[in-house]
JSON list of C-alpha atoms and ligand atoms in Angstrom, two decimals:
[
{"chain": "O", "resi": 127, "resn": "UNK", "atom": "CA", "xyz": [0.00, 0.00, 0.00]},
{"chain": "O", "resi": 128, "resn": "UNK", "atom": "CA", "xyz": [1.18, 3.34, -0.74]},
{"chain": "O", "resi": 129, "resn": "UNK", "atom": "CA", "xyz": [-0.19, 6.70, -0.01]},
{"chain": "O", "resi": 130, "resn": "UNK", "atom": "CA", "xyz": [0.13, 9.40, -2.50]},
{"chain": "O", "resi": 131, "resn": "UNK", "atom": "CA", "xyz": [0.63, 12.85, -1.31]},
{"chain": "O", "resi": 132, "resn": "UNK", "atom": "CA", "xyz": [-0.42, 15.53, -3.65]},
{"chain": "O", "resi": 133, "resn": "UNK", "atom": "CA", "xyz": [2.54, 16.63, -5.63]},
{"chain": "O", "resi": 134, "resn": "UNK", "atom": "CA", "xyz": [2.97, 19.90, -7.28]},
{"chain": "O", "resi": 135, "resn": "UNK", "atom": "CA", "xyz": [4.83, 22.99, -6.30]},
{"chain": "O", "resi": 136, "resn": "UNK", "atom": "CA", "xyz": [4.12, 24.34, -2.87]},
{"chain": "O", "resi": 137, "resn": "UNK", "atom": "CA", "xyz": [3.32, 28.00, -3.21]},
{"chain": "O", "resi": 138, "resn": "UNK", "atom": "CA", "xyz": [6.32, 29.92, -2.07]},
{"chain": "O", "resi": 139, "resn": "UNK", "atom": "CA", "xyz": [4.95, 32.95, -0.28]},
{"chain": "O", "resi": 140, "resn": "UNK", "atom": "CA", "xyz": [8.20, 34.27, 1.05]},
{"chain": "O", "resi": 141, "resn": "UNK", "atom": "CA", "xyz": [9.27, 36.22, -2.01]},
{"chain": "O", "resi": 142, "resn": "UNK", "atom": "CA", "xyz": [5.97, 37.95, -2.85]},
{"chain": "O", "resi": 143, "resn": "UNK", "atom": "CA", "xyz": [5.58, 39.00, 0.77]},
{"chain": "O", "resi": 144, "resn": "UNK", "atom": "CA", "xyz": [8.99, 40.55, 0.76]},
{"chain": "O", "resi": 145, "resn": "UNK", "atom": "CA", "xyz": [8.22, 42.32, -2.52]},
{"chain": "O", "resi": 146, "resn": "UNK", "atom": "CA", "xyz": [4.91, 43.66, -1.21]},
{"chain": "O", "resi": 147, "resn": "UNK", "atom": "CA", "xyz": [6.60, 44.85, 1.96]},
{"chain": "O", "resi": 148, "resn": "UNK", "atom": "CA", "xyz": [9.25, 46.68, -0.05]},
{"chain": "O", "resi": 149, "resn": "UNK", "atom": "CA", "xyz": [6.63, 48.26, -2.29]},
{"chain": "O", "resi": 150, "resn": "UNK", "atom": "CA", "xyz": [4.74, 49.38, 0.81]},
{"chain": "O", "resi": 151, "resn": "UNK", "atom": "CA", "xyz": [7.84, 50.97, 2.29]},
{"chain": "O", "resi": 152, "resn": "UNK", "atom": "CA", "xyz": [8.63, 52.69, -0.98]},
{"chain": "O", "resi": 153, "resn": "UNK", "atom": "CA", "xyz": [5.11, 54.09, -1.28]},
{"chain": "O", "resi": 154, "resn": "UNK", "atom": "CA", "xyz": [5.22, 55.35, 2.30]},
{"chain": "O", "resi": 155, "resn": "UNK", "atom": "CA", "xyz": [8.54, 57.07, 1.68]},
{"chain": "O", "resi": 156, "resn": "UNK", "atom": "CA", "xyz": [7.23, 58.64, -1.51]},
{"chain": "O", "resi": 157, "resn": "UNK", "atom": "CA", "xyz": [4.04, 59.89, 0.15]},
{"chain": "O", "resi": 158, "resn": "UNK", "atom": "CA", "xyz": [5.83, 61.33, 3.15]},
{"chain": "O", "resi": 159, "resn": "UNK", "atom": "CA", "xyz": [8.50, 62.84, 0.92]},
{"chain": "O", "resi": 160, "resn": "UNK", "atom": "CA", "xyz": [5.93, 64.41, -1.39]},
{"chain": "O", "resi": 161, "resn": "UNK", "atom": "CA", "xyz": [3.89, 65.75, 1.49]},
{"chain": "O", "resi": 162, "resn": "UNK", "atom": "CA", "xyz": [6.93, 67.32, 3.07]},
{"chain": "O", "resi": 163, "resn": "UNK", "atom": "CA", "xyz": [8.02, 68.72, -0.24]},
{"chain": "O", "resi": 164, "resn": "UNK", "atom": "CA", "xyz": [4.62, 70.24, -1.00]},
{"chain": "O", "resi": 165, "resn": "UNK", "atom": "CA", "xyz": [4.34, 71.71, 2.46]},
{"chain": "O", "resi": 166, "resn": "UNK", "atom": "CA", "xyz": [7.77, 73.29, 2.45]},
{"chain": "O", "resi": 167, "resn": "UNK", "atom": "CA", "xyz": [7.89, 74.58, -1.09]},
{"chain": "O", "resi": 168, "resn": "UNK", "atom": "CA", "xyz": [6.01, 77.84, -1.19]},
{"chain": "O", "resi": 169, "resn": "UNK", "atom": "CA", "xyz": [6.04, 78.00, -4.97]},
{"chain": "O", "resi": 170, "resn": "UNK", "atom": "CA", "xyz": [3.82, 74.97, -5.25]},
{"chain": "O", "resi": 171, "resn": "UNK", "atom": "CA", "xyz": [0.19, 75.66, -4.54]},
{"chain": "O", "resi": 172, "resn": "UNK", "atom": "CA", "xyz": [-0.10, 72.74, -2.22]},
{"chain": "O", "resi": 173, "resn": "UNK", "atom": "CA", "xyz": [-3.10, 73.90, -0.21]},
{"chain": "O", "resi": 174, "resn": "UNK", "atom": "CA", "xyz": [-5.60, 75.13, -2.80]},
{"chain": "O", "resi": 175, "resn": "UNK", "atom": "CA", "xyz": [-8.49, 74.94, -0.38]},
{"chain": "O", "resi": 176, "resn": "UNK", "atom": "CA", "xyz": [-7.27, 77.88, 1.71]},
{"chain": "O", "resi": 177, "resn": "UNK", "atom": "CA", "xyz": [-9.09, 81.12, 1.06]},
{"chain": "O", "resi": 178, "resn": "UNK", "atom": "CA", "xyz": [-12.18, 81.74, -0.98]},
{"chain": "O", "resi": 179, "resn": "UNK", "atom": "CA", "xyz": [-14.98, 84.19, -1.45]},
{"chain": "O", "resi": 180, "resn": "UNK", "atom": "CA", "xyz": [-15.82, 86.57, 1.36]},
{"chain": "O", "resi": 181, "resn": "UNK", "atom": "CA", "xyz": [-18.42, 89.29, 1.75]},
{"chain": "O", "resi": 182, "resn": "UNK", "atom": "CA", "xyz": [-17.56, 91.77, 4.51]},
{"chain": "O", "resi": 183, "resn": "UNK", "atom": "CA", "xyz": [-17.67, 95.46, 5.35]},
{"chain": "O", "resi": 184, "resn": "UNK", "atom": "CA", "xyz": [-14.82, 97.91, 5.07]},
{"chain": "O", "resi": 185, "resn": "UNK", "atom": "CA", "xyz": [-13.94, 100.64, 7.54]},
{"chain": "O", "resi": 186, "resn": "UNK", "atom": "CA", "xyz": [-16.60, 102.91, 6.06]},
{"chain": "O", "resi": 187, "resn": "UNK", "atom": "CA", "xyz": [-19.29, 100.29, 6.54]},
{"chain": "O", "resi": 188, "resn": "UNK", "atom": "CA", "xyz": [-19.45, 99.64, 2.78]},
{"chain": "O", "resi": 189, "resn": "UNK", "atom": "CA", "xyz": [-19.76, 96.10, 1.41]},
{"chain": "O", "resi": 190, "resn": "UNK", "atom": "CA", "xyz": [-16.48, 94.62, 0.23]},
{"chain": "O", "resi": 191, "resn": "UNK", "atom": "CA", "xyz": [-15.74, 91.24, -1.30]},
{"chain": "O", "resi": 192, "resn": "UNK", "atom": "CA", "xyz": [-12.63, 89.33, -2.30]},
{"chain": "O", "resi": 193, "resn": "UNK", "atom": "CA", "xyz": [-13.35, 90.28, -5.92]},
{"chain": "O", "resi": 194, "resn": "UNK", "atom": "CA", "xyz": [-12.69, 93.94, -5.13]},
{"chain": "O", "resi": 195, "resn": "UNK", "atom": "CA", "xyz": [-9.01, 93.04, -4.74]},
{"chain": "O", "resi": 196, "resn": "UNK", "atom": "CA", "xyz": [-8.51, 91.14, -8.01]},
{"chain": "O", "resi": 197, "resn": "UNK", "atom": "CA", "xyz": [-5.38, 92.22, -9.81]},
{"chain": "O", "resi": 198, "resn": "UNK", "atom": "CA", "xyz": [-3.53, 92.74, -6.54]},
{"chain": "O", "resi": 199, "resn": "UNK", "atom": "CA", "xyz": [-2.07, 90.38, -4.02]},
{"chain": "O", "resi": 200, "resn": "UNK", "atom": "CA", "xyz": [-3.93, 90.17, -0.72]},
{"chain": "O", "resi": 201, "resn": "UNK", "atom": "CA", "xyz": [-2.05, 89.69, 2.53]},
{"chain": "O", "resi": 202, "resn": "UNK", "atom": "CA", "xyz": [-4.83, 88.43, 4.78]},
{"chain": "O", "resi": 203, "resn": "UNK", "atom": "CA", "xyz": [-4.70, 88.35, 8.56]},
{"chain": "O", "resi": 204, "resn": "UNK", "atom": "CA", "xyz": [-7.42, 87.54, 11.06]},
{"chain": "O", "resi": 205, "resn": "UNK", "atom": "CA", "xyz": [-7.28, 89.12, 14.52]},
{"chain": "O", "resi": 206, "resn": "UNK", "atom": "CA", "xyz": [-9.07, 91.63, 16.72]},
{"chain": "O", "resi": 207, "resn": "UNK", "atom": "CA", "xyz": [-8.41, 95.13, 17.93]},
{"chain": "O", "resi": 208, "resn": "UNK", "atom": "CA", "xyz": [-8.50, 94.33, 21.65]},
{"chain": "O", "resi": 209, "resn": "UNK", "atom": "CA", "xyz": [-5.72, 91.78, 21.17]},
{"chain": "O", "resi": 210, "resn": "UNK", "atom": "CA", "xyz": [-3.10, 92.54, 23.81]},
{"chain": "O", "resi": 211, "resn": "UNK", "atom": "CA", "xyz": [0.02, 91.37, 22.01]},
{"chain": "O", "resi": 212, "resn": "UNK", "atom": "CA", "xyz": [-0.02, 89.13, 18.93]},
{"chain": "O", "resi": 213, "resn": "UNK", "atom": "CA", "xyz": [-2.15, 91.29, 16.64]},
{"chain": "O", "resi": 214, "resn": "UNK", "atom": "CA", "xyz": [-0.39, 94.61, 17.30]},
{"chain": "O", "resi": 215, "resn": "UNK", "atom": "CA", "xyz": [3.01, 92.94, 16.96]},
{"chain": "O", "resi": 216, "resn": "UNK", "atom": "CA", "xyz": [1.98, 91.32, 13.68]},
{"chain": "O", "resi": 217, "resn": "UNK", "atom": "CA", "xyz": [0.46, 94.49, 12.22]},
{"chain": "O", "resi": 218, "resn": "UNK", "atom": "CA", "xyz": [3.54, 96.48, 13.18]},
{"chain": "O", "resi": 219, "resn": "UNK", "atom": "CA", "xyz": [5.66, 93.96, 11.26]},
{"chain": "O", "resi": 220, "resn": "UNK", "atom": "CA", "xyz": [3.24, 94.04, 8.30]},
{"chain": "O", "resi": 221, "resn": "UNK", "atom": "CA", "xyz": [3.41, 97.83, 8.12]},
{"chain": "O", "resi": 222, "resn": "UNK", "atom": "CA", "xyz": [7.21, 97.65, 8.34]},
{"chain": "O", "resi": 223, "resn": "UNK", "atom": "CA", "xyz": [7.28, 94.98, 5.61]},
{"chain": "O", "resi": 224, "resn": "UNK", "atom": "CA", "xyz": [5.13, 97.14, 3.35]},
{"chain": "O", "resi": 225, "resn": "UNK", "atom": "CA", "xyz": [7.58, 100.01, 3.82]},
{"chain": "O", "resi": 226, "resn": "UNK", "atom": "CA", "xyz": [10.45, 97.71, 2.85]},
{"chain": "O", "resi": 227, "resn": "UNK", "atom": "CA", "xyz": [8.78, 96.08, -0.15]},
{"chain": "O", "resi": 228, "resn": "UNK", "atom": "CA", "xyz": [9.59, 99.10, -2.27]},
{"chain": "O", "resi": 229, "resn": "UNK", "atom": "CA", "xyz": [7.96, 99.07, -5.71]},
{"chain": "O", "resi": 230, "resn": "UNK", "atom": "CA", "xyz": [6.24, 95.76, -4.98]},
{"chain": "O", "resi": 231, "resn": "UNK", "atom": "CA", "xyz": [4.28, 97.28, -2.09]},
{"chain": "O", "resi": 232, "resn": "UNK", "atom": "CA", "xyz": [1.73, 98.77, -4.45]},
{"chain": "O", "resi": 233, "resn": "UNK", "atom": "CA", "xyz": [0.86, 95.25, -5.64]},
{"chain": "O", "resi": 234, "resn": "UNK", "atom": "CA", "xyz": [0.02, 94.03, -2.14]},
{"chain": "O", "resi": 235, "resn": "UNK", "atom": "CA", "xyz": [-3.08, 94.87, -0.11]},
{"chain": "O", "resi": 236, "resn": "UNK", "atom": "CA", "xyz": [-2.82, 93.90, 3.57]},
{"chain": "O", "resi": 237, "resn": "UNK", "atom": "CA", "xyz": [-6.22, 93.07, 5.07]},
{"chain": "O", "resi": 238, "resn": "UNK", "atom": "CA", "xyz": [-6.98, 92.87, 8.76]},
{"chain": "O", "resi": 239, "resn": "UNK", "atom": "CA", "xyz": [-10.20, 90.89, 9.25]},
{"chain": "O", "resi": 240, "resn": "UNK", "atom": "CA", "xyz": [-11.61, 90.98, 12.76]},
{"chain": "O", "resi": 241, "resn": "UNK", "atom": "CA", "xyz": [-12.73, 87.84, 14.54]},
{"chain": "O", "resi": 242, "resn": "UNK", "atom": "CA", "xyz": [-14.48, 90.02, 17.14]},
{"chain": "O", "resi": 243, "resn": "UNK", "atom": "CA", "xyz": [-17.28, 91.70, 15.16]},
{"chain": "O", "resi": 244, "resn": "UNK", "atom": "CA", "xyz": [-19.23, 92.47, 18.35]},
{"chain": "O", "resi": 245, "resn": "UNK", "atom": "CA", "xyz": [-16.69, 95.11, 19.41]},
{"chain": "O", "resi": 246, "resn": "UNK", "atom": "CA", "xyz": [-14.89, 95.76, 16.13]},
{"chain": "O", "resi": 247, "resn": "UNK", "atom": "CA", "xyz": [-17.32, 97.94, 14.24]},
{"chain": "O", "resi": 248, "resn": "UNK", "atom": "CA", "xyz": [-16.26, 99.42, 10.87]},
{"chain": "O", "resi": 249, "resn": "UNK", "atom": "CA", "xyz": [-15.10, 102.63, 12.57]},
{"chain": "O", "resi": 250, "resn": "UNK", "atom": "CA", "xyz": [-13.09, 100.70, 15.15]},
{"chain": "O", "resi": 251, "resn": "UNK", "atom": "CA", "xyz": [-11.27, 98.46, 12.63]},
{"chain": "O", "resi": 252, "resn": "UNK", "atom": "CA", "xyz": [-10.62, 101.44, 10.38]},
{"chain": "O", "resi": 253, "resn": "UNK", "atom": "CA", "xyz": [-9.00, 103.49, 13.10]},
{"chain": "O", "resi": 254, "resn": "UNK", "atom": "CA", "xyz": [-7.08, 100.52, 14.44]},
{"chain": "O", "resi": 255, "resn": "UNK", "atom": "CA", "xyz": [-5.68, 99.35, 11.10]},
{"chain": "O", "resi": 256, "resn": "UNK", "atom": "CA", "xyz": [-4.73, 102.83, 9.95]},
{"chain": "O", "resi": 257, "resn": "UNK", "atom": "CA", "xyz": [-2.82, 103.41, 13.19]},
{"chain": "O", "resi": 258, "resn": "UNK", "atom": "CA", "xyz": [-0.29, 100.83, 11.99]},
{"chain": "O", "resi": 259, "resn": "UNK", "atom": "CA", "xyz": [0.04, 101.97, 8.44]},
{"chain": "O", "resi": 260, "resn": "UNK", "atom": "CA", "xyz": [-2.04, 103.67, 5.84]},
{"chain": "O", "resi": 261, "resn": "UNK", "atom": "CA", "xyz": [-1.95, 100.63, 3.57]},
{"chain": "O", "resi": 262, "resn": "UNK", "atom": "CA", "xyz": [-3.62, 98.20, 5.97]},
{"chain": "O", "resi": 263, "resn": "UNK", "atom": "CA", "xyz": [-7.38, 97.89, 5.52]},
{"chain": "O", "resi": 264, "resn": "UNK", "atom": "CA", "xyz": [-9.53, 96.78, 8.42]},
{"chain": "O", "resi": 265, "resn": "UNK", "atom": "CA", "xyz": [-12.56, 94.66, 7.59]},
{"chain": "O", "resi": 266, "resn": "UNK", "atom": "CA", "xyz": [-15.48, 93.53, 9.71]},
{"chain": "O", "resi": 267, "resn": "UNK", "atom": "CA", "xyz": [-18.94, 92.08, 9.15]},
{"chain": "O", "resi": 268, "resn": "UNK", "atom": "CA", "xyz": [-21.79, 90.29, 10.81]},
{"chain": "O", "resi": 269, "resn": "UNK", "atom": "CA", "xyz": [-20.85, 87.32, 13.01]},
{"chain": "O", "resi": 270, "resn": "UNK", "atom": "CA", "xyz": [-22.04, 85.02, 10.22]},
{"chain": "O", "resi": 271, "resn": "UNK", "atom": "CA", "xyz": [-19.98, 86.82, 7.56]},
{"chain": "O", "resi": 272, "resn": "UNK", "atom": "CA", "xyz": [-16.89, 86.66, 9.75]},
{"chain": "O", "resi": 273, "resn": "UNK", "atom": "CA", "xyz": [-17.51, 82.99, 10.49]},
{"chain": "O", "resi": 274, "resn": "UNK", "atom": "CA", "xyz": [-17.82, 82.26, 6.78]},
{"chain": "O", "resi": 275, "resn": "UNK", "atom": "CA", "xyz": [-14.62, 84.12, 5.89]},
{"chain": "O", "resi": 276, "resn": "UNK", "atom": "CA", "xyz": [-12.72, 82.42, 8.72]},
{"chain": "O", "resi": 277, "resn": "UNK", "atom": "CA", "xyz": [-13.98, 79.06, 7.55]},
{"chain": "O", "resi": 278, "resn": "UNK", "atom": "CA", "xyz": [-12.72, 79.72, 4.02]},
{"chain": "O", "resi": 279, "resn": "UNK", "atom": "CA", "xyz": [-9.30, 80.55, 5.43]},
{"chain": "O", "resi": 280, "resn": "UNK", "atom": "CA", "xyz": [-9.37, 77.73, 7.95]},
{"chain": "O", "resi": 281, "resn": "UNK", "atom": "CA", "xyz": [-8.86, 80.21, 10.73]},
{"chain": "O", "resi": 282, "resn": "UNK", "atom": "CA", "xyz": [-9.62, 79.13, 14.26]},
{"chain": "O", "resi": 283, "resn": "UNK", "atom": "CA", "xyz": [-11.09, 81.61, 16.72]},
{"chain": "O", "resi": 284, "resn": "UNK", "atom": "CA", "xyz": [-13.04, 81.36, 19.93]},
{"chain": "O", "resi": 285, "resn": "UNK", "atom": "CA", "xyz": [-14.30, 83.66, 22.67]},
{"chain": "O", "resi": 286, "resn": "UNK", "atom": "CA", "xyz": [-12.45, 83.25, 25.95]},
{"chain": "O", "resi": 287, "resn": "UNK", "atom": "CA", "xyz": [-14.35, 84.59, 28.98]},
{"chain": "O", "resi": 288, "resn": "UNK", "atom": "CA", "xyz": [-12.30, 86.62, 31.45]},
{"chain": "O", "resi": 289, "resn": "UNK", "atom": "CA", "xyz": [-15.11, 87.89, 33.71]},
{"chain": "O", "resi": 290, "resn": "UNK", "atom": "CA", "xyz": [-18.87, 88.30, 34.09]},
{"chain": "O", "resi": 291, "resn": "UNK", "atom": "CA", "xyz": [-19.28, 91.53, 32.10]},
{"chain": "O", "resi": 292, "resn": "UNK", "atom": "CA", "xyz": [-20.35, 91.65, 28.46]},
{"chain": "O", "resi": 293, "resn": "UNK", "atom": "CA", "xyz": [-16.91, 92.89, 27.40]},
{"chain": "O", "resi": 294, "resn": "UNK", "atom": "CA", "xyz": [-14.98, 90.59, 29.69]},
{"chain": "O", "resi": 295, "resn": "UNK", "atom": "CA", "xyz": [-13.58, 88.33, 27.06]},
{"chain": "O", "resi": 296, "resn": "UNK", "atom": "CA", "xyz": [-10.62, 87.91, 24.80]},
{"chain": "O", "resi": 297, "resn": "UNK", "atom": "CA", "xyz": [-10.43, 86.03, 21.53]},
{"chain": "O", "resi": 298, "resn": "UNK", "atom": "CA", "xyz": [-8.24, 83.03, 20.95]},
{"chain": "O", "resi": 299, "resn": "UNK", "atom": "CA", "xyz": [-7.27, 83.00, 17.31]},
{"chain": "O", "resi": 300, "resn": "UNK", "atom": "CA", "xyz": [-4.79, 81.45, 14.95]},
{"chain": "O", "resi": 301, "resn": "UNK", "atom": "CA", "xyz": [-2.08, 83.83, 13.79]},
{"chain": "O", "resi": 302, "resn": "UNK", "atom": "CA", "xyz": [-1.02, 83.27, 10.19]},
{"chain": "O", "resi": 303, "resn": "UNK", "atom": "CA", "xyz": [-0.76, 85.64, 7.25]},
{"chain": "O", "resi": 304, "resn": "UNK", "atom": "CA", "xyz": [-2.06, 84.35, 3.94]},
{"chain": "O", "resi": 305, "resn": "UNK", "atom": "CA", "xyz": [-0.64, 85.62, 0.68]},
{"chain": "O", "resi": 306, "resn": "UNK", "atom": "CA", "xyz": [-3.26, 85.39, -2.04]},
{"chain": "O", "resi": 307, "resn": "UNK", "atom": "CA", "xyz": [-2.53, 85.94, -5.72]},
{"chain": "O", "resi": 308, "resn": "UNK", "atom": "CA", "xyz": [-3.99, 88.57, -8.07]},
{"chain": "O", "resi": 309, "resn": "UNK", "atom": "CA", "xyz": [-6.57, 85.95, -9.15]},
{"chain": "O", "resi": 310, "resn": "UNK", "atom": "CA", "xyz": [-7.57, 85.36, -5.53]},
{"chain": "O", "resi": 311, "resn": "UNK", "atom": "CA", "xyz": [-5.93, 81.96, -5.21]},
{"chain": "O", "resi": 312, "resn": "UNK", "atom": "CA", "xyz": [-3.81, 80.94, -2.27]},
{"chain": "O", "resi": 313, "resn": "UNK", "atom": "CA", "xyz": [-0.06, 81.29, -2.79]},
{"chain": "O", "resi": 314, "resn": "UNK", "atom": "CA", "xyz": [1.57, 80.68, 0.57]},
{"chain": "O", "resi": 315, "resn": "UNK", "atom": "CA", "xyz": [1.31, 81.19, 4.30]},
{"chain": "O", "resi": 316, "resn": "UNK", "atom": "CA", "xyz": [3.57, 83.93, 5.66]},
{"chain": "O", "resi": 317, "resn": "UNK", "atom": "CA", "xyz": [4.73, 83.52, 9.24]},
{"chain": "O", "resi": 318, "resn": "UNK", "atom": "CA", "xyz": [3.27, 86.23, 11.45]},
{"chain": "O", "resi": 319, "resn": "UNK", "atom": "CA", "xyz": [6.00, 85.99, 14.09]},
{"chain": "O", "resi": 320, "resn": "UNK", "atom": "CA", "xyz": [8.79, 87.43, 12.02]},
{"chain": "O", "resi": 321, "resn": "UNK", "atom": "CA", "xyz": [10.30, 90.88, 11.72]},
{"chain": "O", "resi": 322, "resn": "UNK", "atom": "CA", "xyz": [9.22, 93.32, 9.06]},
{"chain": "O", "resi": 323, "resn": "UNK", "atom": "CA", "xyz": [12.48, 92.66, 7.20]},
{"chain": "O", "resi": 324, "resn": "UNK", "atom": "CA", "xyz": [11.92, 88.91, 7.16]},
{"chain": "O", "resi": 325, "resn": "UNK", "atom": "CA", "xyz": [8.30, 89.34, 6.18]},
{"chain": "O", "resi": 326, "resn": "UNK", "atom": "CA", "xyz": [9.22, 91.70, 3.33]},
{"chain": "O", "resi": 327, "resn": "UNK", "atom": "CA", "xyz": [11.82, 89.21, 2.05]},
{"chain": "O", "resi": 328, "resn": "UNK", "atom": "CA", "xyz": [9.31, 86.34, 2.20]},
{"chain": "O", "resi": 329, "resn": "UNK", "atom": "CA", "xyz": [6.67, 88.36, 0.34]},
{"chain": "O", "resi": 330, "resn": "UNK", "atom": "CA", "xyz": [9.10, 89.77, -2.23]},
{"chain": "O", "resi": 331, "resn": "UNK", "atom": "CA", "xyz": [10.09, 86.26, -3.27]},
{"chain": "O", "resi": 332, "resn": "UNK", "atom": "CA", "xyz": [6.46, 85.42, -4.06]},
{"chain": "O", "resi": 333, "resn": "UNK", "atom": "CA", "xyz": [5.25, 88.64, -5.64]},
{"chain": "O", "resi": 334, "resn": "UNK", "atom": "CA", "xyz": [6.20, 89.20, -9.27]},
{"chain": "N", "resi": 160, "resn": "NI", "atom": "NI1", "xyz": [-4.49, 88.74, 18.24]}
]
């Protein structure tokens, strides 16, 4: 009596597994590498979903939209006039950068959009923005309009209570400048925590 065991090649799984593992590693490296590359390289429009249409009010209480700035670069910043430190420091640097941009300054419109529309009326944002430099425009709007604009720019902000009174609050908010192109599309984030010189250099590289 003899038993027959099924002959035929046993599937050798070792090699394919190794190949799949290597392919996986390669893909991971490529994805991470590409992500890092896209994030770091300002000339590539890696984050096209930042920015978008907004409908707000200017310092004279007149309606203003993103389309009013077509043909010029927008340097967009969200903050609020009662901000104790970050906003004034940033706007001081922006005004300084505009001074140092030379001929390119006329191509750039800095916009200060309040995240505190309750206190920052058109007159308040106008006076505040112009105190830093004549080129900075302060914008406000209804709470819904501000919320919509902030959403487009992926800006975080939240009321932070400091006491029982109606004005006893500060605003937490993200602090990033956004450089938008003459067609309104996002070009690059500009760090808000740099000097006017550094900011001017960063903007000059991106404005043609
Ligand atoms: Ni601030």
